[in-house]
Amino acid sequence: MEILHRIVYLSSAARALSDSDIETILATARQRNAQDGITGLMLFHDGSFLQVLEGPRAAVEACYARIVSNQRHHQIARMSSKDVDSRIFSEWEMASLPFSQVSREAQDSFHNIRDLQASETMKRAENDPVTKAFLKTFLLSLR
């Protein structure tokens, strides 16, 4: 049985990202994560990313290594990295926030921030103090 692992990291966009850039990042992440058994959450606001990756340890570490080497990110800080008993984001290849300027089709694939805050997934996040703290802090910055 593979060991589940969770990484929480923060980074800054190396350049301004358009809604189209974010859509492309999400589409790629969702496809690759589905193949690799990774679930998680990506929040992007005002040039900053907060991401939670969870899944088999080797796959999560390989995904994080790709992110670190991706030139769209800089000032990357791994905030937490640990083995876990269960997933918080078990249903999501990569959840995200809605963007007001993306197409209606793309908007339908994003999770609404209010829905996210009230979701069962966020209730599961309450059990992991590090993930809970970073998500709450990041979500508060959106107001």
Short mmCIF file of N, CA and C in Angstrom, two decimals:
data_model
loop_
_atom_site.label_atom_id
_atom_site.label_comp_id
_atom_site.label_asym_id
_atom_site.label_seq_id
_atom_site.Cartn_x
_atom_site.Cartn_y
_atom_site.Cartn_z
N MET A 1 0.84 -1.19 0.00
CA MET A 1 0.00 0.00 0.00
C MET A 1 0.89 1.25 0.00
N GLU A 2 0.56 2.18 -0.88
CA GLU A 2 1.37 3.41 -0.98
C GLU A 2 1.06 4.35 0.19
N ILE A 3 2.09 5.05 0.61
CA ILE A 3 1.94 6.03 1.68
C ILE A 3 1.39 7.32 1.09
N LEU A 4 0.34 7.86 1.71
CA LEU A 4 -0.20 9.15 1.29
C LEU A 4 0.65 10.26 1.86
N HIS A 5 0.83 11.30 1.07
CA HIS A 5 1.68 12.42 1.47
C HIS A 5 0.96 13.72 1.10
N ARG A 6 1.18 14.76 1.90
CA ARG A 6 0.57 16.08 1.62
C ARG A 6 1.64 17.15 1.70
N ILE A 7 1.67 18.01 0.68
CA ILE A 7 2.55 19.18 0.67
C ILE A 7 1.67 20.42 0.56
N VAL A 8 1.95 21.41 1.38
CA VAL A 8 1.32 22.73 1.28
C VAL A 8 2.45 23.70 0.97
N TYR A 9 2.28 24.49 -0.09
CA TYR A 9 3.33 25.46 -0.42
C TYR A 9 2.70 26.78 -0.85
N LEU A 10 3.50 27.82 -0.75
CA LEU A 10 3.16 29.16 -1.23
C LEU A 10 4.18 29.54 -2.29
N SER A 11 3.74 30.30 -3.28
CA SER A 11 4.68 30.84 -4.27
C SER A 11 4.11 32.11 -4.85
N SER A 12 4.95 32.82 -5.56
CA SER A 12 4.54 34.02 -6.28
C SER A 12 4.68 33.75 -7.77
N ALA A 13 3.78 34.35 -8.54
CA ALA A 13 3.89 34.24 -9.99
C ALA A 13 5.09 35.08 -10.43
N ALA A 14 5.91 34.51 -11.31
CA ALA A 14 7.10 35.21 -11.79
C ALA A 14 6.74 36.36 -12.72
N ARG A 15 5.54 36.29 -13.28
CA ARG A 15 5.05 37.37 -14.16
C ARG A 15 3.54 37.40 -14.00
N ALA A 16 2.94 38.45 -14.52
CA ALA A 16 1.48 38.54 -14.48
C ALA A 16 0.88 37.38 -15.27
N LEU A 17 -0.12 36.73 -14.69
CA LEU A 17 -0.78 35.62 -15.36
C LEU A 17 -2.19 36.03 -15.76
N SER A 18 -2.53 35.74 -16.99
CA SER A 18 -3.89 36.03 -17.46
C SER A 18 -4.83 34.91 -17.04
N ASP A 19 -6.12 35.15 -17.18
CA ASP A 19 -7.10 34.11 -16.89
C ASP A 19 -6.85 32.89 -17.78
N SER A 20 -6.45 33.14 -19.02
CA SER A 20 -6.14 32.04 -19.94
C SER A 20 -4.95 31.22 -19.43
N ASP A 21 -3.94 31.90 -18.88
CA ASP A 21 -2.79 31.19 -18.30
C ASP A 21 -3.24 30.28 -17.16
N ILE A 22 -4.11 30.81 -16.31
CA ILE A 22 -4.60 30.03 -15.17
C ILE A 22 -5.42 28.84 -15.65
N GLU A 23 -6.27 29.06 -16.65
CA GLU A 23 -7.05 27.95 -17.21
C GLU A 23 -6.14 26.86 -17.74
N THR A 24 -5.07 27.25 -18.42
CA THR A 24 -4.12 26.28 -18.97
C THR A 24 -3.42 25.51 -17.86
N ILE A 25 -2.99 26.22 -16.83
CA ILE A 25 -2.34 25.59 -15.68
C ILE A 25 -3.28 24.57 -15.04
N LEU A 26 -4.54 24.97 -14.83
CA LEU A 26 -5.51 24.07 -14.20
C LEU A 26 -5.80 22.85 -15.06
N ALA A 27 -5.97 23.05 -16.36
CA ALA A 27 -6.26 21.93 -17.25
C ALA A 27 -5.12 20.92 -17.23
N THR A 28 -3.90 21.43 -17.30
CA THR A 28 -2.72 20.55 -17.28
C THR A 28 -2.63 19.83 -15.94
N ALA A 29 -2.81 20.58 -14.84
CA ALA A 29 -2.72 19.99 -13.50
C ALA A 29 -3.77 18.91 -13.31
N ARG A 30 -4.99 19.20 -13.72
CA ARG A 30 -6.06 18.22 -13.53
C ARG A 30 -5.80 16.94 -14.31
N GLN A 31 -5.33 17.06 -15.54
CA GLN A 31 -5.05 15.89 -16.35
C GLN A 31 -3.91 15.07 -15.75
N ARG A 32 -2.83 15.73 -15.43
CA ARG A 32 -1.65 15.04 -14.89
C ARG A 32 -1.95 14.46 -13.51
N ASN A 33 -2.65 15.22 -12.68
CA ASN A 33 -2.96 14.75 -11.34
C ASN A 33 -3.86 13.52 -11.37
N ALA A 34 -4.82 13.49 -12.29
CA ALA A 34 -5.69 12.33 -12.42
C ALA A 34 -4.87 11.09 -12.77
N GLN A 35 -3.90 11.26 -13.65
CA GLN A 35 -3.02 10.14 -14.04
C GLN A 35 -2.14 9.68 -12.88
N ASP A 36 -1.70 10.63 -12.05
CA ASP A 36 -0.74 10.33 -10.99
C ASP A 36 -1.38 10.04 -9.63
N GLY A 37 -2.72 10.11 -9.55
CA GLY A 37 -3.40 9.85 -8.28
C GLY A 37 -3.26 10.98 -7.28
N ILE A 38 -3.06 12.19 -7.78
CA ILE A 38 -2.91 13.36 -6.90
C ILE A 38 -4.22 14.13 -6.86
N THR A 39 -4.59 14.57 -5.67
CA THR A 39 -5.73 15.47 -5.49
C THR A 39 -5.21 16.72 -4.80
N GLY A 40 -6.03 17.76 -4.77
CA GLY A 40 -5.57 18.96 -4.09
C GLY A 40 -6.39 20.18 -4.39
N LEU A 41 -5.81 21.30 -4.05
CA LEU A 41 -6.45 22.60 -4.17
C LEU A 41 -5.40 23.61 -4.58
N MET A 42 -5.74 24.46 -5.55
CA MET A 42 -4.87 25.56 -5.93
C MET A 42 -5.66 26.85 -5.78
N LEU A 43 -5.14 27.76 -4.97
CA LEU A 43 -5.72 29.09 -4.83
C LEU A 43 -4.74 30.08 -5.45
N PHE A 44 -5.26 30.98 -6.26
CA PHE A 44 -4.44 32.01 -6.87
C PHE A 44 -5.13 33.34 -6.67
N HIS A 45 -4.38 34.30 -6.13
CA HIS A 45 -4.94 35.63 -5.91
C HIS A 45 -3.83 36.65 -5.90
N ASP A 46 -4.02 37.69 -6.69
CA ASP A 46 -3.11 38.83 -6.66
C ASP A 46 -1.64 38.41 -6.81
N GLY A 47 -1.41 37.46 -7.72
CA GLY A 47 -0.05 37.04 -7.99
C GLY A 47 0.53 35.98 -7.07
N SER A 48 -0.27 35.51 -6.12
CA SER A 48 0.22 34.50 -5.18
C SER A 48 -0.56 33.19 -5.32
N PHE A 49 0.17 32.10 -5.18
CA PHE A 49 -0.42 30.77 -5.18
C PHE A 49 -0.33 30.18 -3.79
N LEU A 50 -1.37 29.48 -3.38
CA LEU A 50 -1.32 28.57 -2.26
C LEU A 50 -1.81 27.25 -2.84
N GLN A 51 -1.03 26.19 -2.65
CA GLN A 51 -1.44 24.92 -3.21
C GLN A 51 -1.25 23.81 -2.19
N VAL A 52 -2.22 22.90 -2.20
CA VAL A 52 -2.16 21.68 -1.41
C VAL A 52 -2.14 20.53 -2.40
N LEU A 53 -1.14 19.68 -2.29
CA LEU A 53 -1.02 18.48 -3.12
C LEU A 53 -1.07 17.28 -2.20
N GLU A 54 -1.85 16.25 -2.57
CA GLU A 54 -1.89 15.05 -1.75
C GLU A 54 -2.05 13.82 -2.63
N GLY A 55 -1.42 12.75 -2.21
CA GLY A 55 -1.47 11.52 -2.97
C GLY A 55 -0.28 10.65 -2.62
N PRO A 56 0.04 9.67 -3.47
CA PRO A 56 1.21 8.84 -3.22
C PRO A 56 2.47 9.70 -3.08
N ARG A 57 3.29 9.39 -2.08
CA ARG A 57 4.45 10.24 -1.76
C ARG A 57 5.32 10.53 -2.99
N ALA A 58 5.68 9.50 -3.74
CA ALA A 58 6.57 9.71 -4.89
C ALA A 58 5.93 10.62 -5.93
N ALA A 59 4.63 10.45 -6.17
CA ALA A 59 3.94 11.28 -7.17
C ALA A 59 3.83 12.73 -6.70
N VAL A 60 3.55 12.94 -5.43
CA VAL A 60 3.44 14.30 -4.88
C VAL A 60 4.79 15.00 -4.92
N GLU A 61 5.84 14.29 -4.53
CA GLU A 61 7.17 14.89 -4.55
C GLU A 61 7.60 15.21 -5.99
N ALA A 62 7.26 14.34 -6.94
CA ALA A 62 7.61 14.60 -8.34
C ALA A 62 6.83 15.80 -8.87
N CYS A 63 5.58 15.92 -8.50
CA CYS A 63 4.76 17.07 -8.91
C CYS A 63 5.35 18.35 -8.33
N TYR A 64 5.69 18.33 -7.05
CA TYR A 64 6.27 19.51 -6.42
C TYR A 64 7.60 19.89 -7.09
N ALA A 65 8.40 18.90 -7.44
CA ALA A 65 9.68 19.17 -8.12
C ALA A 65 9.43 19.85 -9.47
N ARG A 66 8.38 19.44 -10.19
CA ARG A 66 8.04 20.09 -11.47
C ARG A 66 7.63 21.55 -11.23
N ILE A 67 6.90 21.78 -10.17
CA ILE A 67 6.47 23.14 -9.84
C ILE A 67 7.68 24.02 -9.51
N VAL A 68 8.58 23.49 -8.70
CA VAL A 68 9.78 24.24 -8.32
C VAL A 68 10.60 24.61 -9.54
N SER A 69 10.65 23.73 -10.52
CA SER A 69 11.45 24.01 -11.73
C SER A 69 10.68 24.82 -12.77
N ASN A 70 9.39 25.05 -12.54
CA ASN A 70 8.55 25.79 -13.48
C ASN A 70 8.86 27.28 -13.35
N GLN A 71 9.19 27.92 -14.44
CA GLN A 71 9.60 29.32 -14.41
C GLN A 71 8.45 30.30 -14.17
N ARG A 72 7.22 29.80 -14.10
CA ARG A 72 6.09 30.67 -13.76
C ARG A 72 6.04 30.97 -12.27
N HIS A 73 6.79 30.19 -11.47
CA HIS A 73 6.81 30.37 -10.01
C HIS A 73 8.15 30.91 -9.56
N HIS A 74 8.12 31.74 -8.52
CA HIS A 74 9.35 32.08 -7.80
C HIS A 74 8.97 32.29 -6.34
N GLN A 75 9.94 32.45 -5.49
CA GLN A 75 9.72 32.58 -4.05
C GLN A 75 8.85 31.44 -3.54
N ILE A 76 9.21 30.24 -3.90
CA ILE A 76 8.45 29.06 -3.49
C ILE A 76 8.85 28.67 -2.07
N ALA A 77 7.85 28.47 -1.23
CA ALA A 77 8.11 28.09 0.16
C ALA A 77 7.24 26.88 0.52
N ARG A 78 7.90 25.77 0.80
CA ARG A 78 7.18 24.57 1.25
C ARG A 78 6.83 24.81 2.71
N MET A 79 5.55 24.89 2.99
CA MET A 79 5.10 25.21 4.34
C MET A 79 4.88 23.96 5.19
N SER A 80 4.51 22.88 4.53
CA SER A 80 4.27 21.63 5.24
C SER A 80 4.49 20.48 4.27
N SER A 81 5.05 19.41 4.78
CA SER A 81 5.27 18.20 3.99
C SER A 81 5.22 17.04 4.96
N LYS A 82 4.18 16.21 4.83
CA LYS A 82 4.06 15.12 5.79
C LYS A 82 3.24 13.97 5.23
N ASP A 83 3.47 12.79 5.78
CA ASP A 83 2.65 11.63 5.47
C ASP A 83 1.33 11.78 6.22
N VAL A 84 0.24 11.35 5.58
CA VAL A 84 -1.09 11.50 6.16
C VAL A 84 -1.86 10.19 6.03
N ASP A 85 -2.88 10.05 6.84
CA ASP A 85 -3.71 8.85 6.82
C ASP A 85 -4.80 8.90 5.77
N SER A 86 -5.26 10.12 5.44
CA SER A 86 -6.35 10.25 4.48
C SER A 86 -6.24 11.58 3.74
N ARG A 87 -6.97 11.66 2.66
CA ARG A 87 -6.98 12.87 1.84
C ARG A 87 -8.03 13.86 2.34
N ILE A 88 -7.72 15.13 2.20
CA ILE A 88 -8.71 16.17 2.44
C ILE A 88 -9.50 16.41 1.16
N PHE A 89 -8.82 16.44 0.03
CA PHE A 89 -9.41 16.81 -1.26
C PHE A 89 -9.61 15.58 -2.15
N SER A 90 -10.23 14.56 -1.60
CA SER A 90 -10.32 13.28 -2.29
C SER A 90 -11.09 13.33 -3.61
N GLU A 91 -11.99 14.29 -3.77
CA GLU A 91 -12.80 14.36 -4.99
C GLU A 91 -12.19 15.26 -6.07
N TRP A 92 -11.13 15.97 -5.79
CA TRP A 92 -10.67 17.02 -6.68
C TRP A 92 -9.29 16.74 -7.24
N GLU A 93 -9.18 16.59 -8.59
CA GLU A 93 -7.85 16.49 -9.20
C GLU A 93 -7.08 17.78 -8.95
N MET A 94 -7.78 18.92 -9.00
CA MET A 94 -7.21 20.20 -8.61
C MET A 94 -8.36 21.19 -8.56
N ALA A 95 -8.79 21.51 -7.36
CA ALA A 95 -9.85 22.49 -7.20
C ALA A 95 -9.26 23.87 -7.34
N SER A 96 -10.11 24.84 -7.60
CA SER A 96 -9.63 26.21 -7.74
C SER A 96 -10.75 27.19 -7.43
N LEU A 97 -10.42 28.46 -7.55
CA LEU A 97 -11.38 29.53 -7.34
C LEU A 97 -11.95 30.01 -8.66
N PRO A 98 -13.14 30.61 -8.64
CA PRO A 98 -13.69 31.15 -9.88
C PRO A 98 -12.94 32.41 -10.31
N PHE A 99 -12.90 32.65 -11.59
CA PHE A 99 -12.31 33.86 -12.13
C PHE A 99 -13.39 34.58 -12.93
N SER A 100 -13.58 35.85 -12.67
CA SER A 100 -14.70 36.58 -13.27
C SER A 100 -14.58 36.73 -14.78
N GLN A 101 -13.39 36.68 -15.30
CA GLN A 101 -13.22 36.95 -16.72
C GLN A 101 -13.10 35.72 -17.61
N VAL A 102 -13.15 34.53 -17.04
CA VAL A 102 -13.02 33.34 -17.88
C VAL A 102 -14.35 32.98 -18.51
N SER A 103 -14.29 32.14 -19.51
CA SER A 103 -15.50 31.75 -20.23
C SER A 103 -16.49 31.07 -19.30
N ARG A 104 -17.76 31.09 -19.69
CA ARG A 104 -18.82 30.45 -18.89
C ARG A 104 -18.49 28.96 -18.71
N GLU A 105 -18.02 28.32 -19.76
CA GLU A 105 -17.67 26.90 -19.70
C GLU A 105 -16.58 26.67 -18.65
N ALA A 106 -15.57 27.52 -18.65
CA ALA A 106 -14.49 27.38 -17.68
C ALA A 106 -14.99 27.70 -16.27
N GLN A 107 -15.83 28.72 -16.14
CA GLN A 107 -16.35 29.07 -14.82
C GLN A 107 -17.10 27.89 -14.20
N ASP A 108 -17.80 27.12 -15.03
CA ASP A 108 -18.55 25.98 -14.52
C ASP A 108 -17.65 24.92 -13.91
N SER A 109 -16.36 24.91 -14.28
CA SER A 109 -15.45 23.89 -13.76
C SER A 109 -14.77 24.33 -12.47
N PHE A 110 -14.91 25.60 -12.09
CA PHE A 110 -14.27 26.09 -10.87
C PHE A 110 -15.23 26.00 -9.69
N HIS A 111 -14.68 25.93 -8.50
CA HIS A 111 -15.48 25.94 -7.29
C HIS A 111 -15.66 27.38 -6.82
N ASN A 112 -16.85 27.73 -6.45
CA ASN A 112 -17.13 29.04 -5.90
C ASN A 112 -16.52 29.14 -4.50
N ILE A 113 -15.92 30.29 -4.18
CA ILE A 113 -15.23 30.46 -2.91
C ILE A 113 -16.16 30.23 -1.72
N ARG A 114 -17.41 30.70 -1.79
CA ARG A 114 -18.34 30.49 -0.68
C ARG A 114 -18.69 29.00 -0.55
N ASP A 115 -18.85 28.33 -1.69
CA ASP A 115 -19.10 26.88 -1.65
C ASP A 115 -17.90 26.16 -1.05
N LEU A 116 -16.71 26.60 -1.44
CA LEU A 116 -15.49 25.99 -0.92
C LEU A 116 -15.41 26.14 0.60
N GLN A 117 -15.69 27.33 1.11
CA GLN A 117 -15.58 27.58 2.54
C GLN A 117 -16.58 26.74 3.33
N ALA A 118 -17.74 26.46 2.76
CA ALA A 118 -18.78 25.71 3.46
C ALA A 118 -18.77 24.22 3.15
N SER A 119 -17.82 23.77 2.37
CA SER A 119 -17.83 22.39 1.88
C SER A 119 -17.39 21.37 2.93
N GLU A 120 -17.78 20.14 2.69
CA GLU A 120 -17.31 19.03 3.52
C GLU A 120 -15.79 18.91 3.45
N THR A 121 -15.23 19.25 2.30
CA THR A 121 -13.79 19.19 2.14
C THR A 121 -13.10 20.13 3.12
N MET A 122 -13.59 21.36 3.24
CA MET A 122 -12.98 22.29 4.19
C MET A 122 -13.18 21.82 5.62
N LYS A 123 -14.28 21.14 5.89
CA LYS A 123 -14.48 20.57 7.23
C LYS A 123 -13.41 19.51 7.51
N ARG A 124 -13.04 18.72 6.48
CA ARG A 124 -11.96 17.75 6.66
C ARG A 124 -10.63 18.45 6.88
N ALA A 125 -10.45 19.59 6.23
CA ALA A 125 -9.21 20.36 6.40
C ALA A 125 -9.05 20.84 7.83
N GLU A 126 -10.14 20.98 8.55
CA GLU A 126 -10.08 21.40 9.96
C GLU A 126 -9.25 20.43 10.80
N ASN A 127 -9.13 19.17 10.35
CA ASN A 127 -8.39 18.16 11.10
C ASN A 127 -6.89 18.25 10.93
N ASP A 128 -6.44 19.03 9.96
CA ASP A 128 -5.00 19.19 9.73
C ASP A 128 -4.65 20.65 10.04
N PRO A 129 -4.06 20.94 11.18
CA PRO A 129 -3.83 22.32 11.61
C PRO A 129 -3.04 23.17 10.62
N VAL A 130 -2.04 22.60 9.97
CA VAL A 130 -1.22 23.38 9.04
C VAL A 130 -2.04 23.77 7.81
N THR A 131 -2.71 22.80 7.20
CA THR A 131 -3.54 23.09 6.03
C THR A 131 -4.63 24.07 6.40
N LYS A 132 -5.27 23.86 7.51
CA LYS A 132 -6.34 24.75 7.98
C LYS A 132 -5.83 26.18 8.13
N ALA A 133 -4.70 26.37 8.76
CA ALA A 133 -4.16 27.71 9.00
C ALA A 133 -3.85 28.43 7.70
N PHE A 134 -3.19 27.74 6.77
CA PHE A 134 -2.83 28.39 5.51
C PHE A 134 -4.05 28.68 4.66
N LEU A 135 -5.00 27.76 4.60
CA LEU A 135 -6.20 28.01 3.80
C LEU A 135 -7.00 29.17 4.36
N LYS A 136 -7.20 29.18 5.68
CA LYS A 136 -7.98 30.27 6.28
C LYS A 136 -7.30 31.62 6.07
N THR A 137 -6.00 31.68 6.27
CA THR A 137 -5.26 32.94 6.06
C THR A 137 -5.37 33.40 4.63
N PHE A 138 -5.17 32.49 3.69
CA PHE A 138 -5.25 32.84 2.28
C PHE A 138 -6.67 33.29 1.92
N LEU A 139 -7.67 32.57 2.37
CA LEU A 139 -9.05 32.94 2.04
C LEU A 139 -9.42 34.30 2.64
N LEU A 140 -8.91 34.61 3.82
CA LEU A 140 -9.17 35.92 4.42
C LEU A 140 -8.57 37.04 3.60
N SER A 141 -7.46 36.78 2.92
CA SER A 141 -6.81 37.81 2.11
C SER A 141 -7.63 38.15 0.86
N LEU A 142 -8.62 37.34 0.53
CA LEU A 142 -9.43 37.58 -0.67
C LEU A 142 -10.54 38.59 -0.43
N ARG A 143 -10.75 39.00 0.79
CA ARG A 143 -11.87 39.90 1.08
C ARG A 143 -11.51 41.34 0.90
#
